[in-house]
Amino acid sequence: MFAEPHDPGAHDSVRPLRWRGDALDVLDQRLLPHETVWLRCADAESVSAAIRALAVRGAPAIGIAAAYGAVLAARAGNFIEAVARLRAARPTAVNLMWALDRMNACAVSGADAAHLLAEARAIEAEDLAANHAMGRFGAALLEQGTGVLTHCNTGALATAGFGTALGVIRAGVAGGRIARVYAGETRPWLQGARLTIWELQQDGIAATLIADSAAAALMRSGAVQWVIVGADRIAANGDVANKIGTYALALAARHHGLRFMVVAPAATVDMATRSGDAIEIELRDAEEVLSCGGKRTAPAGATAWNPVFDVTPAALIDVLVTERGVLCKPDGESMRRQFGVTHA
């Protein structure tokens, strides 16, 4: 049963997806914060393209978009082929596979496009409810006057709305527990600078942006007591794949005595993946690192390594929050109790 936060409507105005009856509108996150542009995706291929291009991003939002893409595919009569392309759009985010598996199970059972649409809507509604539940659970762990640091964008833009880690921050601010919010810029796509700060501004939450490399110094200053992040995949032993830079934050947090919280829906937990070593880490174009804001910054002939995610070992995670509740010091045994038996 889902729990509600202190004030479900507080600081909750942003939505990244809009179903329009015959198409899915996607808020193009590549253009934020300077332009607010909605992409109209009238077929599954355009949804796949939006996912690949990071117009829509964040594991839950990717899964929801893919579910609506499956609806469009069913209407077009190319469900099997289109779902295969959607599945290949981003390999690390388990929510994408989970949502498409759920849509495929409906199709196999004989569901028509109307029933598939109802299933996609249910996936979206369940994610929003889960986010509010996680907001309450996570915020309840914070002491009054807490300072928090977050990474990447884990808010409404990455989900159906409200957010995972940013949902905890929204609920913590609404409940008067959080006094200071810091966001890392999150190179190379600057999701923290462009998206998290923009989101918080929309909902009237004051936040301070830092360069990624300033995180350890911030921790040492005593301004923050918690690091709160999301996840793109959580393995059966509690290892977490999240935006590149998360692992470094966890290491620095442990050294400075800060607590480290991961917030993600249960759909992000992949009990079929035994550990973080088995998680496929997506590599993107080196040009994203060699440039900044579309302008080349590195000299000609330079090369770059551009993993999108890293893996934070469970031993560095103090708290895992899902809509099912709070799991302290996650490990293989506690993960099995909470989420089921590991598959072969």
Coordinates of C-alpha atoms in Angstrom, one line a residue:
M1 CA 0.0 0.0 0.0
F2 CA 1.4 3.4 -1.0
A3 CA 2.0 6.0 1.6
E4 CA 1.5 9.7 0.9
P5 CA 4.0 12.4 1.7
H6 CA 3.5 15.3 4.1
D7 CA 1.8 17.3 1.4
P8 CA 1.2 15.3 -1.9
G9 CA 0.7 18.5 -3.9
A10 CA 3.7 20.5 -2.6
H11 CA 6.5 21.3 -5.0
D12 CA 5.0 19.1 -7.7
S13 CA 4.3 20.9 -11.0
V14 CA 6.6 19.3 -13.6
R15 CA 5.6 16.5 -16.0
P16 CA 7.9 15.1 -18.8
L17 CA 5.3 13.1 -20.8
R18 CA 1.8 13.8 -22.1
W19 CA -0.4 11.2 -23.9
R20 CA -2.5 13.0 -26.4
G21 CA -4.8 10.2 -27.6
D22 CA -3.0 9.6 -30.9
A23 CA 0.6 10.4 -29.9
L24 CA 3.0 10.8 -27.0
D25 CA 4.3 14.3 -26.3
V26 CA 7.8 14.3 -24.9
L27 CA 9.3 17.4 -23.2
D28 CA 12.7 17.7 -25.0
Q29 CA 15.1 17.7 -22.1
R30 CA 18.1 18.4 -24.4
L31 CA 16.8 22.0 -24.7
L32 CA 16.1 22.8 -21.1
P33 CA 16.4 25.1 -19.3
H34 CA 16.5 27.7 -22.1
E35 CA 13.7 26.3 -24.3
T36 CA 10.5 24.4 -23.5
V37 CA 9.8 22.2 -26.6
W38 CA 7.4 19.2 -26.8
L39 CA 8.2 16.5 -29.3
R40 CA 5.2 14.8 -30.9
C41 CA 5.9 11.1 -31.2
A42 CA 3.2 9.6 -33.4
D43 CA 4.8 6.1 -33.8
A44 CA 7.0 3.7 -31.9
E45 CA 10.1 4.6 -33.9
S46 CA 10.0 8.2 -32.9
V47 CA 9.6 7.2 -29.3
S48 CA 12.7 5.0 -29.7
A49 CA 14.6 7.9 -31.2
A50 CA 13.6 10.2 -28.4
I51 CA 14.9 7.7 -25.8
R52 CA 18.2 7.1 -27.7
A53 CA 18.8 10.9 -28.1
L54 CA 18.1 11.6 -24.4
A55 CA 15.1 13.8 -25.2
V56 CA 13.5 11.7 -22.6
R57 CA 15.8 10.2 -19.9
G58 CA 15.7 8.8 -16.4
A59 CA 14.9 5.1 -15.9
P60 CA 11.3 5.3 -14.9
A61 CA 10.4 7.9 -17.6
I62 CA 12.1 5.8 -20.2
G63 CA 10.0 2.8 -19.2
I64 CA 6.8 4.9 -19.3
A65 CA 7.6 6.3 -22.7
A66 CA 8.4 2.9 -24.0
A67 CA 5.1 1.6 -22.8
Y68 CA 3.3 4.3 -24.7
G69 CA 5.5 3.5 -27.7
A70 CA 4.3 -0.1 -27.5
V71 CA 0.7 1.2 -27.7
L72 CA 1.6 3.1 -30.9
A73 CA 3.2 0.0 -32.3
A74 CA 0.1 -2.1 -31.6
R75 CA -2.0 0.5 -33.4
A76 CA 0.3 0.4 -36.4
G77 CA 0.4 -3.4 -36.5
N78 CA 4.1 -3.8 -36.0
F79 CA 4.2 -4.6 -32.3
I80 CA 6.9 -7.3 -32.2
E81 CA 9.4 -5.4 -34.4
A82 CA 8.9 -2.0 -32.8
V83 CA 9.1 -3.4 -29.2
A84 CA 12.5 -5.0 -30.2
R85 CA 13.8 -1.6 -31.3
L86 CA 12.4 0.1 -28.2
R87 CA 14.2 -2.5 -26.0
A88 CA 17.5 -1.8 -27.7
A89 CA 17.3 2.0 -27.3
R90 CA 19.1 2.1 -23.9
P91 CA 20.6 -1.1 -22.5
T92 CA 21.3 -0.2 -18.8
A93 CA 17.9 1.1 -17.5
V94 CA 16.1 -2.0 -16.3
N95 CA 12.7 -0.1 -16.2
L96 CA 12.8 -0.1 -20.0
M97 CA 12.9 -3.8 -20.1
W98 CA 10.4 -4.2 -17.2
A99 CA 7.8 -2.0 -18.9
L100 CA 8.2 -3.6 -22.3
D101 CA 8.0 -7.1 -20.7
R102 CA 4.8 -6.0 -19.0
M103 CA 3.3 -4.7 -22.2
N104 CA 4.4 -7.8 -24.1
A105 CA 2.7 -10.0 -21.5
C106 CA -0.5 -8.1 -22.1
A107 CA -0.2 -8.5 -25.8
V108 CA 0.5 -12.2 -25.6
S109 CA -2.6 -12.6 -23.4
G110 CA -4.7 -11.2 -26.3
A111 CA -4.9 -7.5 -25.2
D112 CA -5.8 -5.1 -28.0
A113 CA -4.5 -1.6 -28.4
A114 CA -7.1 -0.1 -26.1
H115 CA -6.2 -2.6 -23.3
L116 CA -2.5 -1.9 -23.9
L117 CA -3.2 1.8 -23.5
A118 CA -4.9 1.1 -20.2
E119 CA -1.8 -0.8 -19.1
A120 CA 0.6 2.0 -20.1
R121 CA -1.6 4.5 -18.2
A122 CA -1.4 2.1 -15.2
I123 CA 2.4 2.0 -15.4
E124 CA 2.5 5.8 -15.4
A125 CA 0.0 6.1 -12.5
E126 CA 1.8 3.5 -10.4
D127 CA 5.1 5.2 -10.8
L128 CA 3.7 8.6 -9.7
A129 CA 2.2 6.9 -6.6
A130 CA 5.4 5.1 -5.9
N131 CA 7.4 8.4 -6.1
H132 CA 5.1 10.0 -3.5
A133 CA 5.6 6.9 -1.2
M134 CA 9.3 7.0 -1.6
G135 CA 9.3 10.8 -0.9
R136 CA 7.7 10.1 2.5
F137 CA 9.8 7.2 3.4
G138 CA 13.1 8.9 2.5
A139 CA 12.2 12.3 4.1
A140 CA 11.3 10.6 7.4
L141 CA 15.0 9.5 7.7
L142 CA 16.3 13.1 7.6
E143 CA 17.0 15.2 10.7
Q144 CA 15.6 18.7 11.0
G145 CA 18.0 21.2 9.3
T146 CA 19.7 18.7 7.1
G147 CA 21.8 19.6 4.1
V148 CA 21.6 17.3 1.1
L149 CA 23.6 16.8 -2.1
T150 CA 22.1 15.2 -5.2
H151 CA 23.5 14.0 -8.5
C152 CA 22.2 14.0 -12.1
N153 CA 18.4 14.5 -12.4
T154 CA 16.1 12.2 -10.4
G155 CA 13.0 14.4 -10.3
A156 CA 9.8 14.7 -12.2
L157 CA 11.7 14.9 -15.5
A158 CA 13.1 11.4 -14.9
T159 CA 9.8 9.8 -13.8
A160 CA 6.0 10.1 -14.1
G161 CA 6.3 13.1 -11.8
F162 CA 7.6 14.2 -8.3
G163 CA 10.7 12.1 -8.7
T164 CA 12.8 9.5 -6.8
A165 CA 15.7 11.1 -5.0
L166 CA 14.4 14.5 -5.9
G167 CA 11.0 13.4 -4.6
V168 CA 12.6 12.7 -1.2
I169 CA 14.1 16.2 -1.4
R170 CA 10.7 17.7 -2.4
A171 CA 9.0 15.9 0.6
G172 CA 11.9 16.9 2.9
V173 CA 11.5 20.5 2.0
A174 CA 7.7 20.4 2.3
G175 CA 8.1 18.8 5.8
G176 CA 10.6 21.3 7.0
R177 CA 13.4 18.8 7.3
I178 CA 15.8 20.0 4.6
A179 CA 17.6 23.4 5.1
R180 CA 20.1 23.2 2.2
V181 CA 20.0 21.6 -1.2
Y182 CA 23.1 21.2 -3.4
A183 CA 23.2 19.7 -6.9
G184 CA 26.2 18.5 -8.9
E185 CA 26.4 19.7 -12.5
T186 CA 26.7 16.1 -13.8
R187 CA 29.0 16.2 -16.8
P188 CA 29.0 15.6 -19.7
W189 CA 25.2 16.2 -20.3
L190 CA 24.9 18.6 -17.3
Q191 CA 21.6 17.1 -16.1
G192 CA 22.1 18.6 -12.7
A193 CA 22.9 22.1 -13.9
R194 CA 20.3 22.1 -16.7
L195 CA 17.5 20.0 -15.3
T196 CA 17.6 19.6 -11.5
I197 CA 18.2 23.3 -10.8
W198 CA 15.4 24.2 -13.4
E199 CA 13.0 21.7 -11.7
L200 CA 13.6 23.0 -8.3
Q201 CA 13.2 26.6 -9.5
Q202 CA 9.8 25.7 -11.0
D203 CA 8.6 24.5 -7.6
G204 CA 10.2 27.3 -5.5
I205 CA 13.0 25.3 -3.9
A206 CA 16.3 27.1 -3.4
A207 CA 19.3 25.1 -4.5
T208 CA 23.0 25.7 -5.0
L209 CA 24.8 24.3 -8.0
I210 CA 28.4 22.9 -7.6
A211 CA 31.0 21.6 -10.1
D212 CA 31.2 17.8 -9.8
S213 CA 34.8 18.1 -8.6
A214 CA 33.7 20.3 -5.7
A215 CA 31.6 17.6 -4.0
A216 CA 34.4 16.3 -1.6
A217 CA 35.2 19.8 -0.5
L218 CA 31.5 20.5 0.1
M219 CA 31.3 17.4 2.3
R220 CA 34.3 18.4 4.2
S221 CA 32.8 21.8 4.9
G222 CA 30.0 20.2 6.9
A223 CA 27.2 21.8 4.8
V224 CA 25.7 18.5 3.9
Q225 CA 24.9 15.4 5.9
W226 CA 23.3 13.2 3.2
V227 CA 23.9 12.3 -0.4
I228 CA 20.7 11.3 -2.1
V229 CA 20.8 9.7 -5.6
G230 CA 18.6 7.6 -7.9
A231 CA 19.4 4.4 -9.7
D232 CA 19.1 3.0 -13.2
R233 CA 19.6 -0.7 -12.1
I234 CA 20.0 -2.4 -8.8
A235 CA 21.5 -5.8 -8.7
A236 CA 20.5 -8.7 -6.4
N237 CA 23.3 -8.0 -4.0
G238 CA 22.4 -4.3 -3.6
D239 CA 25.0 -2.9 -6.0
V240 CA 23.7 0.1 -7.8
A241 CA 24.3 1.4 -11.4
N242 CA 23.6 5.1 -11.6
K243 CA 24.8 8.1 -13.5
I244 CA 28.6 8.3 -13.8
G245 CA 30.1 10.0 -10.8
T246 CA 27.8 8.3 -8.3
Y247 CA 30.6 5.9 -7.2
A248 CA 33.0 8.7 -6.5
L249 CA 30.3 10.5 -4.4
A250 CA 29.7 7.3 -2.4
L251 CA 33.4 6.9 -1.7
A252 CA 33.8 10.6 -0.6
A253 CA 30.7 10.4 1.5
R254 CA 32.0 7.3 3.4
H255 CA 35.3 9.1 4.1
H256 CA 33.6 12.2 5.4
G257 CA 31.0 10.4 7.5
L258 CA 28.0 11.4 5.4
R259 CA 25.1 9.0 4.9
F260 CA 24.3 7.8 1.4
M261 CA 20.7 7.1 0.2
V262 CA 19.6 5.5 -3.0
V263 CA 16.0 6.0 -4.1
A264 CA 14.4 4.0 -6.8
P265 CA 11.1 2.2 -7.6
A266 CA 11.1 -1.6 -7.1
A267 CA 10.9 -2.0 -10.9
T268 CA 14.6 -0.8 -10.9
V269 CA 15.6 -3.8 -8.9
D270 CA 16.9 -6.6 -11.1
M271 CA 17.1 -9.8 -9.1
A272 CA 18.2 -11.7 -12.2
T273 CA 21.5 -9.7 -12.1
R274 CA 23.6 -11.1 -9.2
S275 CA 26.0 -8.2 -8.8
G276 CA 27.0 -4.9 -10.3
D277 CA 29.8 -6.7 -12.3
A278 CA 27.1 -8.2 -14.5
I279 CA 25.5 -4.9 -15.4
E280 CA 26.1 -3.7 -18.9
I281 CA 27.4 -0.1 -18.8
E282 CA 26.4 2.0 -21.8
L283 CA 29.2 3.8 -23.6
R284 CA 28.3 6.9 -25.6
D285 CA 30.0 9.0 -28.2
A286 CA 33.4 10.4 -27.1
E287 CA 32.4 13.8 -28.6
E288 CA 30.1 14.4 -25.6
V289 CA 33.2 14.6 -23.4
L290 CA 35.4 16.4 -25.9
S291 CA 32.7 19.1 -26.1
C292 CA 30.6 21.2 -23.7
G293 CA 27.4 22.8 -24.7
G294 CA 27.9 21.9 -28.3
K295 CA 31.3 23.6 -28.5
R296 CA 34.5 21.6 -28.9
T297 CA 36.7 22.1 -25.9
A298 CA 39.4 19.4 -26.4
P299 CA 42.2 19.8 -29.0
A300 CA 41.9 18.0 -32.4
G301 CA 43.0 14.4 -32.2
A302 CA 42.1 14.0 -28.5
T303 CA 40.3 10.8 -27.4
A304 CA 37.8 10.3 -24.6
W305 CA 36.2 7.5 -22.6
N306 CA 32.5 8.2 -22.0
P307 CA 30.7 5.6 -19.8
V308 CA 27.2 6.9 -18.9
F309 CA 26.9 5.0 -15.6
D310 CA 29.1 3.5 -12.9
V311 CA 28.5 0.9 -10.2
T312 CA 28.4 1.8 -6.5
P313 CA 29.0 -1.3 -4.3
A314 CA 26.3 -2.1 -1.8
A315 CA 28.8 -1.8 1.0
L316 CA 28.9 2.0 0.4
I317 CA 25.1 2.4 0.5
D318 CA 23.5 3.2 3.9
V319 CA 19.8 3.2 2.8
L320 CA 17.9 1.9 -0.2
V321 CA 14.4 3.4 -0.4
T322 CA 11.7 2.0 -2.7
E323 CA 7.9 2.3 -2.5
R324 CA 8.0 -0.9 -0.4
G325 CA 9.9 0.8 2.3
V326 CA 13.4 1.4 3.7
L327 CA 16.2 -1.1 3.4
C328 CA 19.2 -0.3 5.6
K329 CA 22.6 -1.6 4.5
P330 CA 21.4 -3.6 1.6
D331 CA 23.0 -6.9 0.9
G332 CA 22.1 -10.2 -0.9
E333 CA 20.1 -11.6 2.1
S334 CA 18.1 -8.4 2.7
M335 CA 17.5 -7.9 -1.0
R336 CA 16.1 -11.4 -1.3
R337 CA 13.8 -10.8 1.7
Q338 CA 12.5 -7.6 0.2
F339 CA 12.4 -8.4 -3.5
G340 CA 12.4 -12.2 -4.0
V341 CA 14.7 -15.0 -4.9
T342 CA 17.7 -14.4 -7.2
H343 CA 17.2 -16.1 -10.6
A344 CA 19.9 -18.3 -12.2

